[in-house]
C-alpha atoms as a printed R data frame, in Angstrom:
    type eleno elety resid chain resno       x       y       z
1   ATOM     1    CA   MET     A     1 -38.909 100.183 101.393
2   ATOM     2    CA   THR     A     2 -38.027  98.507  98.625
3   ATOM     3    CA   TYR     A     3 -36.371 100.331  95.575
4   ATOM     4    CA   GLY     A     4 -36.794  99.702  92.269
5   ATOM     5    CA   ILE     A     5 -33.668 100.464  89.552
6   ATOM     6    CA   LYS     A     6 -34.472 104.696  88.891
7   ATOM     7    CA   ASN     A     7 -35.303 105.221  92.924
8   ATOM     8    CA   VAL     A     8 -31.784 103.925  93.379
9   ATOM     9    CA   GLU     A     9 -30.502 106.234  91.251
10  ATOM    10    CA   ASN     A    10 -32.265 109.242  92.051
11  ATOM    11    CA   THR     A    11 -31.844 108.754  95.544
12  ATOM    12    CA   PHE     A    12 -28.141 107.753  95.678
13  ATOM    13    CA   ALA     A    13 -26.926 109.384  92.269
14  ATOM    14    CA   PRO     A    14 -23.206 108.636  91.903
15  ATOM    15    CA   ASP     A    15 -20.888 110.833  90.099
16  ATOM    16    CA   HIS     A    16 -19.669 108.412  87.378
17  ATOM    17    CA   ARG     A    17 -20.829 104.841  86.497
18  ATOM    18    CA   ILE     A    18 -19.626 101.798  85.451
19  ATOM    19    CA   LEU     A    19 -21.451  97.918  83.919
20  ATOM    20    CA   ILE     A    20 -19.235  94.594  83.724
21  ATOM    21    CA   PHE     A    21 -21.215  92.500  81.648
22  ATOM    22    CA   TRP     A    22 -19.786  89.172  82.968
23  ATOM    23    CA   ASN     A    23 -19.343  85.373  82.065
24  ATOM    24    CA   HIS     A    24 -18.650  83.509  78.646
25  ATOM    25    CA   GLY     A    25 -18.166  85.805  75.675
26  ATOM    26    CA   GLY     A    26 -17.468  85.428  72.234
27  ATOM    27    CA   LEU     A    27 -17.633  86.948  68.997
28  ATOM    28    CA   ALA     A    28 -21.270  87.646  69.107
29  ATOM    29    CA   LYS     A    29 -22.362  86.815  72.730
30  ATOM    30    CA   VAL     A    30 -21.785  87.189  76.190
31  ATOM    31    CA   CYS     A    31 -23.248  86.055  79.354
32  ATOM    32    CA   VAL     A    32 -23.542  82.987  78.636
33  ATOM    33    CA   ASP     A    33 -26.192  81.132  81.457
34  ATOM    34    CA   ASP     A    34 -24.116  77.877  82.905
35  ATOM    35    CA   ILE     A    35 -26.880  76.502  84.228
36  ATOM    36    CA   PHE     A    36 -30.681  77.290  82.461
37  ATOM    37    CA   GLY     A    37 -30.287  76.610  78.941
38  ATOM    38    CA   ARG     A    38 -26.978  78.363  78.463
39  ATOM    39    CA   ASP     A    39 -28.932  81.035  76.856
40  ATOM    40    CA   SER     A    40 -26.781  84.423  76.419
41  ATOM    41    CA   LEU     A    41 -26.826  87.490  75.385
42  ATOM    42    CA   ASP     A    42 -25.992  88.591  71.535
43  ATOM    43    CA   MET     A    43 -25.191  92.252  71.340
44  ATOM    44    CA   HIS     A    44 -28.742  93.277  69.487
45  ATOM    45    CA   GLU     A    45 -30.191  92.234  73.420
46  ATOM    46    CA   MET     A    46 -27.346  94.160  75.579
47  ATOM    47    CA   TRP     A    47 -28.449  97.001  72.591
48  ATOM    48    CA   GLN     A    48 -32.382  96.626  73.316
49  ATOM    49    CA   ALA     A    49 -31.569  96.175  77.411
50  ATOM    50    CA   LEU     A    50 -29.470  99.446  77.106
51  ATOM    51    CA   GLU     A    51 -31.859 101.518  75.152
52  ATOM    52    CA   LYS     A    52 -35.094 100.219  76.745
53  ATOM    53    CA   VAL     A    53 -33.162 101.671  80.495
54  ATOM    54    CA   TYR     A    54 -31.843 104.163  79.615
55  ATOM    55    CA   PRO     A    55 -33.802 105.477  75.641
56  ATOM    56    CA   ASN     A    56 -31.950 109.515  75.851
57  ATOM    57    CA   ALA     A    57 -29.086 108.033  76.218
58  ATOM    58    CA   SER     A    58 -26.289 110.132  73.750
59  ATOM    59    CA   SER     A    59 -22.318 109.615  72.774
60  ATOM    60    CA   GLU     A    60 -22.499 113.599  74.720
61  ATOM    61    CA   ASN     A    61 -24.411 112.617  77.997
62  ATOM    62    CA   PRO     A    62 -23.874 108.417  78.299
63  ATOM    63    CA   PRO     A    63 -24.729 106.888  81.450
64  ATOM    64    CA   PHE     A    64 -21.870 105.195  81.991
65  ATOM    65    CA   GLU     A    65 -18.377 106.019  82.718
66  ATOM    66    CA   ILE     A    66 -17.062 102.638  81.701
67  ATOM    67    CA   ILE     A    67 -18.722  99.090  79.811
68  ATOM    68    CA   GLY     A    68 -16.564  96.872  80.576
69  ATOM    69    CA   PHE     A    69 -16.622  92.621  79.278
70  ATOM    70    CA   ASP     A    70 -15.033  90.901  81.554
71  ATOM    71    CA   ALA     A    71 -15.568  87.918  78.824
72  ATOM    72    CA   CYS     A    72 -13.484  86.363  75.916
73  ATOM    73    CA   LEU     A    73 -12.947  88.506  72.399
74  ATOM    74    CA   ARG     A    74 -15.165  91.293  73.201
75  ATOM    75    CA   ALA     A    75 -12.692  94.010  72.229
76  ATOM    76    CA   THR     A    76 -14.709  94.371  68.835
77  ATOM    77    CA   TYR     A    77 -15.749  97.756  66.416
78  ATOM    78    CA   ASP     A    78 -18.921  96.398  66.144
79  ATOM    79    CA   ASN     A    79 -19.514  96.117  70.040
80  ATOM    80    CA   ALA     A    80 -17.720  99.275  70.729
81  ATOM    81    CA   ASN     A    81 -20.378 101.008  68.332
82  ATOM    82    CA   ASN     A    82 -23.042  99.039  69.690
83  ATOM    83    CA   ILE     A    83 -22.267 100.598  73.413
84  ATOM    84    CA   SER     A    84 -20.712 104.131  72.180
85  ATOM    85    CA   LYS     A    85 -24.129 106.234  73.183
86  ATOM    86    CA   PHE     A    86 -24.066 104.382  76.402
87  ATOM    87    CA   ALA     A    87 -20.208 104.800  77.601
88  ATOM    88    CA   ASN     A    88 -17.540 106.880  77.713
89  ATOM    89    CA   TYR     A    89 -14.901 104.349  77.505
90  ATOM    90    CA   MET     A    90 -15.510 100.462  76.402
91  ATOM    91    CA   VAL     A    91 -12.656  97.864  78.489
92  ATOM    92    CA   ALA     A    92 -12.267  94.703  76.846
93  ATOM    93    CA   SER     A    93 -10.035  91.815  75.685
94  ATOM    94    CA   ALA     A    94  -9.371  91.114  72.137
95  ATOM    95    CA   ALA     A    95  -8.504  87.962  73.183
96  ATOM    96    CA   LEU     A    96  -9.249  85.081  75.721
97  ATOM    97    CA   GLU     A    97  -9.496  86.009  79.539
98  ATOM    98    CA   SER     A    98  -8.482  83.383  82.530
99  ATOM    99    CA   GLY     A    99 -11.355  81.053  83.525
100 ATOM   100    CA   TYR     A   100 -11.679  82.855  86.529
101 ATOM   101    CA   GLY     A   101 -12.385  85.629  85.308
102 ATOM   102    CA   GLY     A   102 -10.462  89.713  85.583
103 ATOM   103    CA   TYR     A   103  -8.895  90.902  88.244
104 ATOM   104    CA   TYR     A   104 -10.855  93.442  89.940
105 ATOM   105    CA   THR     A   105  -9.062  93.601  93.341
106 ATOM   106    CA   GLY     A   106  -6.240  95.379  91.706
107 ATOM   107    CA   TRP     A   107  -8.803  98.356  90.312
108 ATOM   108    CA   ILE     A   108 -10.924  98.665  93.181
109 ATOM   109    CA   ASN     A   109  -8.238  99.666  95.280
110 ATOM   110    CA   GLU     A   110  -6.868 102.005  93.534
111 ATOM   111    CA   LEU     A   111 -11.000 103.231  92.707
112 ATOM   112    CA   SER     A   112 -11.560 103.123  96.496
113 ATOM   113    CA   ARG     A   113  -7.726 105.541  97.094
114 ATOM   114    CA   ASN     A   114  -8.993 107.918  94.272
115 ATOM   115    CA   PRO     A   115 -13.218 107.997  93.818
116 ATOM   116    CA   ALA     A   116 -12.872 110.740  91.557
117 ATOM   117    CA   MET     A   117 -10.552 109.377  88.865
118 ATOM   118    CA   ASN     A   118 -11.388 109.861  85.460
119 ATOM   119    CA   GLY     A   119 -13.145 106.748  83.443
120 ATOM   120    CA   LYS     A   120  -9.643 107.050  81.152
121 ATOM   121    CA   ASP     A   121  -7.335 106.613  83.575
122 ATOM   122    CA   LEU     A   122  -9.929 103.654  85.946
123 ATOM   123    CA   GLY     A   123  -9.670 101.935  82.298
124 ATOM   124    CA   GLU     A   124  -5.836 102.027  81.395
125 ATOM   125    CA   ILE     A   125  -5.739 100.856  85.093
126 ATOM   126    CA   ILE     A   126  -8.367  97.899  84.713
127 ATOM   127    CA   CYS     A   127  -6.404  96.872  81.498
128 ATOM   128    CA   ARG     A   128  -2.611  96.790  83.258
129 ATOM   129    CA   ASN     A   129  -4.236  94.999  86.600
130 ATOM   130    CA   SER     A   130  -5.795  92.465  84.189
131 ATOM   131    CA   TYR     A   131  -2.178  91.781  81.897
132 ATOM   132    CA   GLU     A   132   0.071  91.092  85.115
133 ATOM   133    CA   ASP     A   133  -2.664  88.968  86.820
134 ATOM   134    CA   CYS     A   134  -2.418  87.173  83.504
135 ATOM   135    CA   ASP     A   135   1.291  87.612  83.092
136 ATOM   136    CA   LYS     A   136   1.272  86.330  86.577
137 ATOM   137    CA   HIS     A   137  -0.397  83.002  86.204
138 ATOM   138    CA   SER     A   138   1.361  82.826  82.319
139 ATOM   139    CA   LEU     A   139  -1.665  83.589  80.745
140 ATOM   140    CA   ALA     A   140  -0.388  86.567  78.632
């Protein structure tokens, strides 16, 4: 049996969801494709994709608890405004991130110990873990 995204969401409905855009970023783009022509997503393309999948999203009832950007230079007002109806919280870096990406082990371990934590607490843990990892590698 195969599942489309909507079937999976209906069959295995989570209480909270997180969406993370990963790979190279910049002030205007994210998710640079290193293999096929260096194409990437600009903010409008991200918004269009989210709008197509979640046309009824609103800031009162967003489909995601957190939208994160594991990419450089994504903590901008424009970016937050574009995703505001799709998530309660945004996690992003205002500066450059390390070349190997975010530190997932710490916050995923914390989430596995307390899967009922809210997006605010999880977002703070993600930011703290990322800062500590950068500090450990002299990147902070």
